CSV table of C-alpha atoms in Angstrom, one decimal:
chain,number,residue,atom,x,y,z
C,27,MET,CA,-21.3,9.7,58.4
C,28,LYS,CA,-20.2,7.5,55.5
C,29,SER,CA,-17.1,6.5,57.2
C,30,LYS,CA,-19.1,5.5,60.6
C,31,LEU,CA,-21.2,3.2,58.3
C,32,VAL,CA,-18.2,1.6,56.7
C,33,ILE,CA,-16.5,1.0,60.1
C,34,LEU,CA,-20.2,-0.3,61.9
C,35,SER,CA,-20.3,-2.7,58.7
C,36,LEU,CA,-16.6,-3.9,59.4
C,37,VAL,CA,-17.7,-4.8,62.9
C,38,LEU,CA,-20.7,-6.6,61.7
C,39,ALA,CA,-18.5,-8.7,59.4
C,40,GLY,CA,-16.2,-9.4,61.9
C,41,LEU,CA,-18.8,-10.6,64.3
C,42,ALA,CA,-20.1,-12.9,61.5
C,43,THR,CA,-16.3,-14.0,61.0
C,44,ALA,CA,-16.3,-14.9,64.7
C,45,ALA,CA,-19.4,-17.1,64.4
C,46,THR,CA,-18.2,-18.7,61.4
C,47,ALA,CA,-14.7,-19.5,63.3
C,48,GLN,CA,-16.7,-20.8,66.2
C,49,THR,CA,-18.3,-23.6,64.1
C,50,ALA,CA,-15.4,-24.3,61.6
C,51,SER,CA,-13.7,-27.7,61.9
C,52,ARG,CA,-11.4,-28.3,58.8
C,53,TYR,CA,-8.0,-30.4,58.8
C,54,TYR,CA,-5.3,-29.8,56.3
C,55,ALA,CA,-1.8,-31.6,56.0
C,56,GLU,CA,0.7,-28.9,57.5
C,57,SER,CA,3.8,-30.5,56.1
C,58,SER,CA,4.3,-31.9,52.8
C,59,LYS,CA,6.6,-34.6,54.1
C,60,ASP,CA,4.0,-36.6,56.1
C,61,ASN,CA,1.0,-38.7,55.1
C,62,PHE,CA,3.2,-41.2,53.1
C,63,PHE,CA,2.1,-45.0,53.2
C,64,VAL,CA,3.3,-48.4,51.7
C,65,SER,CA,0.9,-51.3,51.1
C,66,ALA,CA,1.2,-54.9,50.6
C,67,GLY,CA,-1.5,-57.5,49.6
C,68,ILE,CA,-2.5,-61.1,48.4
C,69,GLY,CA,-5.4,-61.9,46.7
C,70,GLY,CA,-7.0,-63.7,43.4
C,71,GLN,CA,-8.3,-62.7,40.1
C,72,LEU,CA,-10.6,-64.1,37.6
C,73,ILE,CA,-10.7,-63.3,33.7
C,74,VAL,CA,-14.4,-62.2,32.7
C,75,LYS,CA,-15.4,-63.0,29.2
C,76,PRO,CA,-18.8,-64.6,27.4
C,77,ASN,CA,-17.4,-68.2,27.6
C,78,ALA,CA,-14.8,-68.0,30.6
C,79,SER,CA,-17.0,-69.3,33.4
C,80,ASP,CA,-14.4,-72.1,34.1
C,81,ASN,CA,-11.5,-70.0,33.9
C,82,GLY,CA,-10.8,-69.9,37.7
C,83,PHE,CA,-9.2,-67.7,40.3
C,84,THR,CA,-5.5,-67.0,39.9
C,85,PRO,CA,-3.1,-65.7,42.6
C,86,VAL,CA,-1.8,-62.1,42.5
C,87,PHE,CA,0.5,-60.3,44.7
C,88,ASN,CA,0.6,-56.5,45.2
C,89,VAL,CA,2.7,-53.6,46.6
C,90,SER,CA,2.2,-49.9,46.5
C,91,LEU,CA,3.4,-46.5,47.5
C,92,GLY,CA,1.2,-43.5,47.9
C,93,LYS,CA,0.7,-40.3,49.6
C,94,LEU,CA,-2.3,-38.5,51.4
C,95,ILE,CA,-3.3,-34.9,50.0
C,96,ASN,CA,-5.5,-34.4,52.5
C,97,PRO,CA,-8.1,-36.4,54.5
C,98,VAL,CA,-10.1,-37.2,51.3
C,99,TRP,CA,-7.9,-37.5,48.4
C,100,GLY,CA,-4.7,-39.5,47.9
C,101,VAL,CA,-2.5,-41.1,45.1
C,102,ARG,CA,-0.6,-44.3,44.8
C,103,PHE,CA,1.9,-46.0,42.7
C,104,GLY,CA,1.7,-49.8,42.7
C,105,ALA,CA,2.9,-52.9,41.2
C,106,SER,CA,1.7,-56.6,41.2
C,107,VAL,CA,2.6,-59.9,39.9
C,108,GLY,CA,0.6,-63.0,39.1
C,109,SER,CA,-1.1,-65.2,36.7
C,110,GLN,CA,-3.8,-65.5,34.6
C,111,LYS,CA,-5.5,-68.3,33.0
C,112,MET,CA,-7.8,-68.9,30.5
C,113,PHE,CA,-9.5,-71.3,28.3
C,114,SER,CA,-9.8,-70.9,24.4
C,115,ASN,CA,-10.8,-72.8,21.5
C,116,ILE,CA,-8.3,-71.2,19.2
C,117,VAL,CA,-5.1,-73.2,18.5
C,118,PHE,CA,-1.8,-72.7,16.1
C,119,ASP,CA,0.4,-75.2,14.9
C,120,ALA,CA,4.0,-75.3,15.3
C,121,ASP,CA,4.8,-73.0,12.6
C,122,TYR,CA,2.1,-70.7,13.9
C,123,ASN,CA,-0.1,-71.5,11.1
C,124,GLY,CA,-3.7,-70.7,12.2
C,125,PRO,CA,-5.8,-69.5,14.1
C,126,VAL,CA,-7.7,-72.8,14.0
C,127,VAL,CA,-10.9,-72.9,15.9
C,128,ASN,CA,-11.0,-76.3,17.5
C,129,GLU,CA,-14.8,-76.8,18.6
C,130,ASP,CA,-14.4,-80.0,20.3
C,131,ALA,CA,-12.2,-78.9,23.2
C,132,ALA,CA,-10.7,-75.8,24.9
C,133,THR,CA,-7.0,-75.6,25.6
C,134,GLU,CA,-6.0,-73.9,29.0
C,135,TYR,CA,-3.5,-71.3,28.6
C,136,LYS,CA,-1.7,-69.5,31.5
C,137,LYS,CA,0.8,-66.9,31.9
C,138,THR,CA,2.5,-64.8,34.6
C,139,VAL,CA,1.7,-61.0,34.1
C,140,GLY,CA,3.5,-57.8,35.9
C,141,VAL,CA,1.1,-54.7,36.2
C,142,LEU,CA,2.2,-51.2,36.8
C,143,ARG,CA,-0.5,-48.8,37.9
C,144,VAL,CA,-1.4,-45.3,39.4
C,145,ASP,CA,-4.4,-44.7,41.6
C,146,GLY,CA,-6.4,-41.8,42.5
C,147,MET,CA,-8.0,-42.6,46.0
C,148,PHE,CA,-11.2,-40.9,47.3
C,149,ASN,CA,-12.0,-41.5,51.0
C,150,LEU,CA,-15.7,-41.7,51.1
C,151,SER,CA,-15.9,-41.8,54.9
C,152,ASN,CA,-14.1,-38.3,55.5
C,153,ALA,CA,-16.0,-37.2,52.4
C,154,ILE,CA,-19.4,-37.7,53.9
C,155,ALA,CA,-18.9,-37.7,57.6
C,156,GLY,CA,-15.8,-35.4,57.9
C,157,TYR,CA,-12.2,-36.5,58.9
C,158,ASN,CA,-12.1,-38.3,62.5
C,159,PRO,CA,-8.5,-39.2,63.6
C,160,ASP,CA,-10.1,-42.0,66.0
C,161,ARG,CA,-12.3,-43.6,63.2
C,162,LYS,CA,-11.7,-47.4,63.1
C,163,PHE,CA,-13.6,-48.3,60.0
C,164,GLU,CA,-13.0,-46.5,56.7
C,165,ALA,CA,-14.3,-47.1,52.9
C,166,TYR,CA,-12.9,-45.4,49.9
C,167,ALA,CA,-13.1,-45.6,46.2
C,168,PHE,CA,-9.9,-45.9,43.7
C,169,MET,CA,-9.5,-45.8,39.9
C,170,GLY,CA,-6.6,-45.2,37.4
C,171,PRO,CA,-4.5,-46.5,34.5
C,172,ALA,CA,-2.1,-49.2,34.2
C,173,LEU,CA,0.2,-51.1,32.0
C,174,GLN,CA,0.4,-54.8,31.9
C,175,LEU,CA,3.7,-56.6,31.1
C,176,ALA,CA,3.4,-59.9,29.9
C,177,LYS,CA,4.8,-62.2,26.9
C,178,ALA,CA,1.7,-62.0,24.5
C,179,ASP,CA,1.7,-63.9,21.3
C,180,ILE,CA,1.1,-61.5,18.7
C,181,GLY,CA,1.9,-62.1,14.9
C,182,GLY,CA,4.2,-65.0,15.9
C,183,ASP,CA,6.0,-62.8,18.3
C,184,ASP,CA,5.8,-64.0,21.9
C,185,GLY,CA,8.2,-61.2,23.4
C,186,MET,CA,7.5,-58.9,26.2
C,187,LYS,CA,4.7,-56.6,25.8
C,188,ALA,CA,3.0,-53.6,27.5
C,189,LEU,CA,-0.3,-53.7,27.3
C,190,ILE,CA,-2.9,-50.9,28.4
C,191,SER,CA,-5.5,-51.4,31.2
C,192,GLY,CA,-7.5,-49.2,33.3
C,193,SER,CA,-9.3,-50.2,36.3
C,194,LEU,CA,-11.6,-49.2,39.4
C,195,GLY,CA,-12.5,-50.5,42.8
C,196,LEU,CA,-13.7,-50.2,46.3
C,197,GLY,CA,-12.0,-50.8,49.6
C,198,ALA,CA,-12.5,-51.1,53.2
C,199,MET,CA,-10.0,-50.4,56.1
C,200,TYR,CA,-9.7,-51.1,59.6
C,201,ASN,CA,-7.3,-48.7,61.5
C,202,VAL,CA,-5.5,-50.6,64.0
C,203,ASN,CA,-3.5,-47.6,65.3
C,204,SER,CA,-2.1,-44.3,64.0
C,205,ARG,CA,0.3,-46.1,61.6
C,206,TRP,CA,-1.1,-49.6,60.8
C,207,ALA,CA,-4.3,-50.3,58.9
C,208,LEU,CA,-5.8,-53.5,57.5
C,209,ASN,CA,-7.4,-53.5,53.9
C,210,LEU,CA,-9.9,-55.2,51.9
C,211,GLU,CA,-10.1,-54.4,48.2
C,212,VAL,CA,-12.3,-55.4,45.3
C,213,ARG,CA,-11.0,-54.3,41.7
C,214,GLY,CA,-12.8,-54.6,38.1
C,215,GLU,CA,-10.0,-53.9,35.3
C,216,VAL,CA,-10.4,-53.8,31.6
C,217,ALA,CA,-7.1,-54.8,29.7
C,218,GLU,CA,-5.9,-55.7,26.5
C,219,SER,CA,-5.4,-59.3,26.4
C,220,ALA,CA,-2.2,-61.0,27.6
C,221,PHE,CA,-2.9,-64.0,25.6
C,222,GLY,CA,-2.5,-62.3,22.3
C,223,ASP,CA,-3.9,-63.9,19.2
C,224,TYR,CA,-4.9,-67.2,21.4
C,225,SER,CA,-7.5,-64.9,23.0
C,226,GLU,CA,-11.0,-64.6,21.3
C,227,THR,CA,-11.2,-61.0,22.2
C,228,ILE,CA,-9.0,-58.4,21.8
C,229,ALA,CA,-9.8,-57.3,25.6
C,230,ASN,CA,-10.3,-59.2,28.6
C,231,GLY,CA,-12.1,-58.2,31.9
C,232,LEU,CA,-10.6,-59.0,35.2
C,233,ILE,CA,-12.4,-59.2,38.7
C,234,GLY,CA,-9.9,-59.4,41.8
C,235,ALA,CA,-9.7,-59.2,45.4
C,236,SER,CA,-7.0,-58.6,47.9
C,237,ILE,CA,-6.4,-58.6,51.4
C,238,GLY,CA,-3.4,-56.8,52.9
C,239,ALA,CA,-1.8,-54.1,55.2
C,240,THR,CA,-0.8,-50.5,55.1
C,241,TYR,CA,1.8,-48.7,57.1
C,242,TYR,CA,1.7,-44.8,57.3
C,243,PHE,CA,4.8,-42.9,57.8
C,244,GLY,CA,6.4,-39.4,57.3
C,245,PHE,CA,9.6,-37.2,57.2
C,246,GLY,CA,8.3,-34.4,59.2
C,247,GLU,CA,8.5,-33.4,62.7
C,248,LYS,CA,5.3,-35.0,64.1
C,249,SER,CA,6.5,-38.3,62.6
C,250,ALA,CA,9.3,-38.5,64.8
C,251,VAL,CA,7.3,-38.7,67.7
C,252,ALA,CA,5.9,-42.1,68.6
C,253,ASP,CA,2.3,-41.1,69.2
C,254,LYS,CA,2.2,-38.7,66.2
C,255,GLY,CA,3.3,-40.7,63.6
C,256,GLY,CA,1.1,-42.2,60.7
C,257,LYS,CA,-1.6,-39.9,59.1
C,258,ASN,CA,-0.7,-36.2,60.2
C,259,PHE,CA,-3.6,-33.9,59.7
C,260,THR,CA,-3.6,-30.3,61.4
C,261,LYS,CA,-7.1,-29.0,62.6
C,262,VAL,CA,-7.5,-25.4,61.6
C,263,SER,CA,-7.3,-23.6,65.0
C,264,ASP,CA,-10.4,-22.4,66.0
C,265,GLU,CA,-8.6,-20.4,68.5
C,266,ALA,CA,-6.4,-18.9,65.5
C,267,LEU,CA,-9.4,-17.8,63.6
C,268,LEU,CA,-11.1,-16.2,66.6
C,269,VAL,CA,-8.0,-14.6,67.6
C,270,ALA,CA,-7.7,-12.9,64.1
C,271,ALA,CA,-11.6,-12.4,64.0
C,272,ASN,CA,-11.5,-10.4,67.4
C,273,GLY,CA,-8.4,-8.5,66.5
C,274,ASP,CA,-10.2,-7.2,63.6
C,275,ILE,CA,-13.5,-6.5,65.8
C,276,LYS,CA,-11.3,-4.7,68.4
C,277,LYS,CA,-9.5,-2.5,65.8
C,278,TYR,CA,-12.8,-2.0,64.2
C,279,LYS,CA,-14.4,-0.7,67.3
C,280,GLU,CA,-11.7,1.5,68.2
C,281,LEU,CA,-12.2,3.1,64.8
C,282,LEU,CA,-15.7,3.7,65.7
C,283,ALA,CA,-15.1,5.2,68.9
C,284,ALA,CA,-12.5,7.8,67.4
C,285,GLU,CA,-15.4,8.6,65.0
C,286,GLN,CA,-17.9,9.2,67.6
C,287,THR,CA,-15.2,11.3,69.5
C,288,LYS,CA,-14.7,13.4,66.4
C,289,VAL,CA,-18.5,14.0,66.1
C,290,VAL,CA,-18.8,15.1,69.5
C,291,GLU,CA,-15.7,17.5,69.0
C,292,THR,CA,-17.4,18.6,65.6
C,293,GLN,CA,-20.8,19.4,67.5
C,294,GLN,CA,-18.9,21.3,70.2
C,295,ALA,CA,-17.1,23.4,67.5
C,296,LEU,CA,-20.0,24.2,65.7
C,297,ALA,CA,-22.0,25.2,68.9
C,298,ALA,CA,-19.2,27.7,69.9
C,299,GLU,CA,-19.2,29.2,66.3
C,300,LYS,CA,-22.6,29.7,66.3
C,301,ALA,CA,-22.2,31.7,69.3
C,302,LYS,CA,-19.6,34.0,67.7
C,303,ALA,CA,-20.6,36.7,64.8
C,304,PRO,CA,-21.0,35.5,61.3
C,305,GLN,CA,-17.8,35.0,59.7
C,306,VAL,CA,-16.3,33.6,56.6
C,307,VAL,CA,-14.6,30.1,57.6
C,308,GLU,CA,-12.5,27.4,55.3
C,309,LYS,CA,-14.5,24.3,55.1
C,310,ILE,CA,-12.1,21.1,56.2
C,311,VAL,CA,-13.3,17.9,54.8
C,312,GLU,CA,-11.8,14.8,56.3
C,313,VAL,CA,-11.3,12.1,54.0
C,314,PRO,CA,-12.0,8.5,55.2
C,315,VAL,CA,-8.9,6.5,54.3
C,316,ALA,CA,-9.0,2.3,54.4
C,317,GLY,CA,-6.9,1.1,57.1
C,318,PRO,CA,-4.6,-2.0,57.0
C,319,ARG,CA,-6.7,-5.1,56.5
C,320,ALA,CA,-6.0,-8.8,56.2
C,321,ILE,CA,-7.3,-11.5,53.8
C,322,PHE,CA,-6.4,-14.9,55.0
C,323,PHE,CA,-6.1,-18.1,52.6
C,324,GLN,CA,-5.9,-21.7,53.0
C,325,ILE,CA,-2.6,-23.7,52.8
C,326,GLY,CA,-1.4,-23.8,49.1
C,327,SER,CA,-4.4,-21.7,47.9
C,328,ALA,CA,-4.9,-18.2,46.4
C,329,VAL,CA,-8.6,-18.5,46.3
C,330,ILE,CA,-10.7,-15.8,48.2
C,331,ASP,CA,-13.1,-17.1,50.5
C,332,GLY,CA,-16.3,-15.6,51.4
C,333,LYS,CA,-15.1,-13.3,54.6
C,334,GLY,CA,-12.2,-12.2,52.5
C,335,LYS,CA,-14.7,-11.3,49.7
C,336,VAL,CA,-16.4,-9.1,52.6
C,337,ASN,CA,-13.4,-7.4,53.7
C,338,ILE,CA,-12.4,-6.7,50.0
C,339,GLY,CA,-15.7,-5.0,49.0
C,340,LEU,CA,-15.6,-2.9,52.0
C,341,ALA,CA,-12.1,-1.7,51.2
C,342,ALA,CA,-13.1,-1.1,47.8
C,343,ASP,CA,-16.1,1.3,48.8
C,344,ILE,CA,-13.5,3.3,50.5
C,345,MET,CA,-10.9,3.4,47.8
C,346,LYS,CA,-13.2,4.4,45.3
C,347,ALA,CA,-14.7,7.4,47.5
C,348,THR,CA,-10.9,8.6,47.7
C,349,PRO,CA,-9.0,8.3,44.3
C,350,GLU,CA,-6.2,10.3,45.4
C,351,VAL,CA,-5.1,7.8,48.1
C,352,LYS,CA,-2.7,5.2,47.0
C,353,TYR,CA,-2.2,1.3,48.4
C,354,ILE,CA,0.0,-1.3,48.4
C,355,ILE,CA,-1.1,-5.3,48.4
C,356,ASN,CA,1.3,-7.2,50.0
C,357,GLY,CA,1.0,-11.1,49.4
C,358,TYR,CA,2.5,-13.3,52.0
C,359,ALA,CA,3.1,-17.3,52.4
C,360,ASP,CA,4.3,-19.6,55.1
C,361,LYS,CA,7.8,-20.0,55.2
C,362,ALA,CA,7.7,-23.5,57.0
C,363,THR,CA,5.9,-25.2,54.3
C,364,GLY,CA,7.2,-25.5,50.7
C,365,SER,CA,10.0,-24.3,48.9
C,366,VAL,CA,11.5,-20.8,48.2
C,367,LYS,CA,10.1,-20.6,44.9
C,368,THR,CA,6.9,-22.1,45.8
C,369,ASN,CA,6.3,-19.6,48.4
C,370,GLN,CA,7.2,-16.6,46.1
C,371,ARG,CA,4.8,-17.8,43.6
C,372,ILE,CA,2.0,-18.5,45.8
C,373,SER,CA,2.5,-15.0,47.6
C,374,GLU,CA,2.3,-13.3,44.2
C,375,LYS,CA,-0.9,-15.1,43.5
C,376,ARG,CA,-2.7,-14.3,46.2
C,377,ALA,CA,-1.7,-10.5,46.1
C,378,LYS,CA,-2.6,-10.5,42.3
C,379,ALA,CA,-6.2,-12.4,43.2
C,380,VAL,CA,-7.2,-9.4,45.8
C,381,TYR,CA,-5.4,-6.7,43.2
C,382,ASP,CA,-8.0,-8.5,40.6
C,383,ALA,CA,-10.9,-8.7,43.1
C,384,LEU,CA,-10.5,-4.9,43.8
C,385,ILE,CA,-10.2,-4.0,39.9
C,386,LYS,CA,-13.5,-6.1,39.5
C,387,ALA,CA,-15.2,-4.0,42.1
C,388,GLY,CA,-14.4,-0.7,40.7
C,389,VAL,CA,-10.9,0.5,41.8
C,390,SER,CA,-8.5,2.3,39.5
C,391,GLU,CA,-5.7,0.6,38.5
C,392,SER,CA,-3.7,3.5,39.1
C,393,GLN,CA,-4.4,3.7,42.7
C,394,ILE,CA,-3.3,0.4,43.7
C,395,GLU,CA,-0.2,-2.0,43.1
C,396,TRP,CA,0.6,-5.3,44.6
C,397,LYS,CA,3.7,-7.6,45.1
C,398,GLY,CA,4.7,-10.9,46.7
C,399,LEU,CA,6.9,-10.9,49.5
C,400,GLY,CA,7.4,-15.0,49.4
C,401,GLY,CA,7.7,-17.3,52.5
C,402,GLN,CA,7.7,-15.2,56.2
C,403,PRO,CA,8.1,-16.8,59.6
C,404,ASN,CA,4.7,-16.5,61.7
C,405,MET,CA,3.6,-13.0,61.4
C,406,TRP,CA,1.0,-13.0,64.5
C,407,GLU,CA,0.1,-15.3,67.3
C,408,ASN,CA,2.7,-17.8,66.5
C,409,SER,CA,0.6,-19.1,63.8
C,410,ARG,CA,1.3,-20.6,60.4
C,411,ALA,CA,-2.2,-20.5,59.2
C,412,LEU,CA,-2.5,-16.6,60.2
C,413,THR,CA,1.0,-16.2,58.0
C,414,ARG,CA,-1.1,-17.1,54.6
C,415,VAL,CA,-2.3,-13.7,54.1
C,416,VAL,CA,-2.6,-10.6,52.1
C,417,VAL,CA,-2.3,-7.2,53.7
C,418,ILE,CA,-3.7,-4.1,52.1
C,419,GLU,CA,-2.1,-0.8,53.2
C,420,LYS,CA,-2.0,2.6,52.5
C,421,ALA,CA,1.3,3.6,50.5
C,422,ASN,CA,3.9,5.8,51.8
């Protein structure tokens, strides 16, 4: 009876998994070789400080190279060059004596400044409304540290200096097609002053705006196809999820039917025994054993989701009821994604995560062992997603 209840619970859990699979719609980067981009833009910037209303805009040109990690997050490395202009009442004489504050007139100072920066990018449209490969307009935010390179006059030394800065901003994008997009960005920045001792403050604020274009490219198989270039994100196949879920349901139904057959046979045997004279018989108890089961993972992840936790909990109940039965936990990874070393590590992390969850659920350490088997070719339904898995089996 207990094993029947367990199997029935597994059937219900499988039905819940199928329902979830029917409503799921997630995207991921199938290949690390895709979703790179290069951008270029031109714009203007303005130094902002209490008495800087007349500093005026100066031109700036920027380029960047980046990668989209997933539809929401990305990172880029950029460089820009432009001029900065500032009016200041501070002056020095020819021998660099000073500073002297000239209250009568402000002197205009102008410098060429280069900037190296790293930005983390967050796609607001995809985070709020979900990824849509056909979306034309998108909004995103970005922020990160930078180094300004300028000949700042500090203590009489006007050599090249590396000045620390940080910035954040907002951007709007119009996707012309799968490879090209037009961008408008507004950035606010706080940086050590490139004018050194001639500046009335240690740091200056900068406000800038630029327009430009972005080209998306990659080195994976899809990027070689003209209509599949640019952003390449793969939708988690609802069909693949349903195939896996329905496969579990079918297996559990077969186990339940087998249990029902055993019950009928047992009842018939008992009826036959009752018809005989009383005799001493040996009682045989059938011990339930947890059959093979699979816990699936997202690409690059060893985090167990809700469906996996249900599977692990049900397996743990059977394992604790049969402490004499040993089990092996095998972790796998998708061979087509990542290096051999990376796949070995992630397969071990997945197996260890399931092992730890079973121990936490009360299973004895002496009853289970785990190992990672690294990257494997497609194991079921010719699907990479179904190869990112941990399989619990009875040990030989």
